[in-house]
Short mmCIF file of C-alpha atoms in Angstrom, two decimals:
data_model
loop_
_atom_site.label_atom_id
_atom_site.label_comp_id
_atom_site.label_asym_id
_atom_site.label_seq_id
_atom_site.Cartn_x
_atom_site.Cartn_y
_atom_site.Cartn_z
CA MET A 36 11.31 58.89 -26.73
CA LYS A 37 8.09 57.60 -24.41
CA HIS A 38 6.56 55.61 -26.98
CA ILE A 39 10.25 53.27 -27.28
CA LEU A 40 9.83 52.78 -23.61
CA ILE A 41 6.44 51.07 -23.50
CA TYR A 42 7.83 49.00 -27.02
CA ILE A 43 10.90 47.86 -24.82
CA LEU A 44 8.99 47.09 -21.87
CA PHE A 45 6.41 44.92 -24.00
CA ILE A 46 9.03 42.99 -25.70
CA VAL A 47 11.29 42.71 -22.42
CA THR A 48 8.33 41.25 -20.59
CA ALA A 49 6.11 39.61 -22.97
CA ALA A 50 9.29 37.82 -23.67
CA LEU A 51 9.47 36.74 -20.02
CA VAL A 52 6.18 35.63 -19.72
CA LEU A 53 6.63 33.21 -22.82
CA LEU A 54 9.96 32.20 -21.81
CA ASN A 55 8.37 31.24 -18.45
CA ARG A 56 5.26 29.44 -19.95
CA TYR A 57 6.97 27.59 -22.32
CA THR A 58 10.26 26.89 -21.47
CA SER A 59 12.86 25.73 -18.72
CA LEU A 60 13.06 29.51 -17.85
CA TYR A 61 11.17 29.75 -13.91
CA ILE A 62 10.14 33.42 -12.33
CA ASN A 63 10.43 32.16 -8.74
CA SER A 64 9.11 34.83 -6.96
CA SER A 65 5.00 35.47 -7.44
CA ILE A 66 4.95 38.81 -7.04
CA LEU A 67 7.92 39.19 -9.87
CA HIS A 68 5.58 37.13 -12.07
CA PHE A 69 2.70 39.49 -11.19
CA ILE A 70 4.64 42.52 -12.06
CA VAL A 71 5.80 40.91 -15.51
CA LEU A 72 2.61 40.06 -16.45
CA PHE A 73 1.05 43.40 -15.72
CA ILE A 74 3.58 45.23 -17.06
CA ALA A 75 3.50 43.25 -20.08
CA ALA A 76 -0.85 43.29 -20.51
CA ALA A 77 -0.55 47.02 -19.49
CA THR A 78 1.88 47.88 -22.18
CA PHE A 79 0.04 45.99 -25.30
CA VAL A 80 -3.21 47.48 -24.65
CA ILE A 81 -1.60 51.41 -24.24
CA ILE A 82 -0.26 50.23 -28.02
CA ILE A 83 -3.06 48.97 -29.24
CA GLY A 84 -4.86 51.89 -27.84
CA HIS A 85 -2.52 54.09 -29.25
CA LEU A 86 -2.19 52.61 -32.53
CA PHE A 87 -6.39 53.02 -33.12
CA GLY A 88 -6.16 56.51 -31.50
CA LYS A 89 -7.11 56.03 -28.28
CA LEU A 90 -5.85 56.32 -24.87
CA ARG A 91 -4.88 59.77 -25.20
CA THR A 92 -5.23 60.98 -21.83
CA ASP A 93 -3.65 60.33 -18.51
CA LYS A 94 -7.13 59.85 -17.18
CA SER A 95 -7.72 56.89 -19.47
CA ILE A 96 -4.17 55.50 -19.24
CA LEU A 97 -4.72 55.18 -15.60
CA ILE A 98 -8.21 53.75 -15.91
CA THR A 99 -6.89 51.61 -18.08
CA PHE A 100 -4.09 50.00 -15.75
CA LEU A 101 -6.45 49.79 -12.95
CA ILE A 102 -8.78 47.18 -15.06
CA ILE A 103 -5.66 45.27 -16.11
CA GLY A 104 -4.50 45.59 -12.82
CA GLY A 105 -7.87 44.13 -11.45
CA ILE A 106 -8.16 41.45 -14.27
CA THR A 107 -4.18 40.38 -14.06
CA LEU A 108 -4.68 40.13 -10.40
CA GLY A 109 -8.05 38.02 -10.72
CA LYS A 110 -5.97 35.83 -12.71
CA ALA A 111 -3.33 35.43 -10.57
CA PHE A 112 -5.63 34.55 -7.70
CA PHE A 113 -7.55 31.99 -9.10
CA THR A 114 -4.55 30.54 -11.27
CA TRP A 115 -1.50 30.57 -9.43
CA GLU A 116 -0.56 27.24 -7.35
CA GLY A 117 2.62 28.25 -5.53
CA ASP A 118 6.18 28.54 -5.65
CA TRP A 119 8.13 25.97 -6.30
CA LYS A 120 10.57 26.11 -2.46
CA THR A 121 13.93 24.56 -2.31
CA GLN A 122 13.75 22.04 0.89
CA THR A 123 17.28 20.50 0.23
CA VAL A 124 20.73 21.19 -1.97
CA ILE A 125 21.42 17.86 -2.73
CA TYR A 126 24.62 18.96 -4.74
CA LYS A 127 26.38 21.85 -6.11
CA ASN A 128 28.30 22.26 -8.88
CA ILE A 129 31.99 22.22 -8.27
CA GLN A 130 32.66 24.80 -11.24
CA ASN A 131 29.47 26.86 -11.71
CA GLY A 132 28.65 28.34 -8.38
CA ASN A 133 24.93 28.53 -9.79
CA LYS A 134 23.81 25.61 -10.24
CA THR A 135 22.91 23.26 -7.98
CA ILE A 136 20.54 20.08 -7.47
CA GLU A 137 17.16 20.37 -5.41
CA PHE A 138 14.37 19.03 -3.96
CA GLN A 139 11.47 20.91 -4.24
CA LEU A 140 7.95 21.64 -2.73
CA LYS A 141 4.99 23.26 -4.29
CA ALA A 142 2.14 23.61 -1.84
CA SER A 143 -1.63 23.12 -4.16
CA ARG A 144 -3.80 25.68 -3.58
CA PHE A 145 -6.90 24.02 -3.66
CA ALA A 146 -5.83 20.50 -2.70
CA PHE A 147 -3.95 18.94 0.02
CA GLY A 148 -0.75 18.29 0.07
CA TYR A 149 2.41 18.94 -2.08
CA ARG A 150 3.86 18.32 -5.47
CA GLU A 151 7.83 17.70 -4.92
CA ARG A 152 10.38 17.71 -8.02
CA VAL A 153 14.28 17.50 -8.12
CA VAL A 154 15.36 19.94 -10.50
CA GLU A 155 18.79 21.27 -11.80
CA ARG A 156 18.51 25.13 -11.12
CA PHE A 157 20.93 27.39 -12.50
CA LYS A 158 20.40 30.88 -11.10
CA VAL A 159 20.58 33.18 -13.71
CA VAL A 160 19.59 36.47 -12.34
CA PRO A 161 18.23 36.71 -8.77
CA LEU A 162 14.58 36.15 -8.79
CA ILE A 163 14.62 33.72 -12.35
CA ASP A 164 16.35 30.32 -12.66
CA TRP A 165 16.63 27.91 -15.25
CA THR A 166 15.41 24.48 -14.38
CA THR A 167 15.74 21.28 -15.74
CA ALA A 168 14.32 17.62 -14.16
CA VAL A 169 18.28 15.36 -13.43
CA ASP A 170 18.00 12.21 -12.74
CA THR A 171 20.22 11.74 -9.66
CA THR A 172 21.15 8.43 -10.13
CA ALA A 173 22.55 9.28 -13.75
CA LEU A 174 25.38 11.89 -12.24
CA ASP A 175 28.75 13.10 -13.02
CA LYS A 176 30.25 12.48 -9.80
CA SER A 177 33.36 14.92 -10.95
CA THR A 178 31.31 17.80 -11.39
CA TRP A 179 28.85 17.42 -8.94
CA LYS A 180 29.82 17.82 -5.17
CA LYS A 181 27.21 16.22 -2.81
CA VAL A 182 26.24 18.98 -0.45
CA ASP A 183 22.91 18.17 1.63
CA ILE A 184 21.92 21.68 2.40
CA HIS A 185 18.64 21.70 4.39
CA ILE A 186 17.11 24.97 3.51
CA ASN A 187 13.41 23.91 4.36
CA GLU A 188 11.39 27.28 2.54
CA MET A 189 8.26 26.25 2.91
CA ASN A 190 9.17 26.04 6.84
CA LEU A 191 7.64 22.10 7.15
CA PRO A 192 8.45 19.77 10.67
CA ASP A 193 11.44 18.03 9.75
CA VAL A 194 10.54 17.10 6.43
CA PRO A 195 12.88 14.26 5.02
CA ALA A 196 14.89 15.08 1.77
CA LYS A 197 14.79 12.87 -1.22
CA HIS A 198 17.66 11.93 -3.53
#
């Protein structure tokens, strides 16, 4: 039963990591992203260790967790750019309240300034979204209501909304 749980954790977390990397699925919390990456890597190493007859004691599994934690923390530190933060909710979908069109900024970690984008955001579950780039000039106005809600998640002084 314990092995089945490890396999299920690996499949779910590895799928989330791959979907986040190669599709429009976006884990919008760096802490959740780190946890998912850590669990995917740790369960993968434990599965391989069990297949080759290693990692039989709790001590070896604990050391493995610590090593993988250090590696994934280092990877997160050196590759993390920051999270996309909503500055303004421009439109809200009339039929589905989980769909919005938002102006977002991302702080560049090793460079000065911000990257910006306007995306359609579908909130799949808390902290996980499906985002796609959108052109607000070509919107079907019958399905979108203009709301212009200034959220300013980055707490920047007086950032103008871009539409």
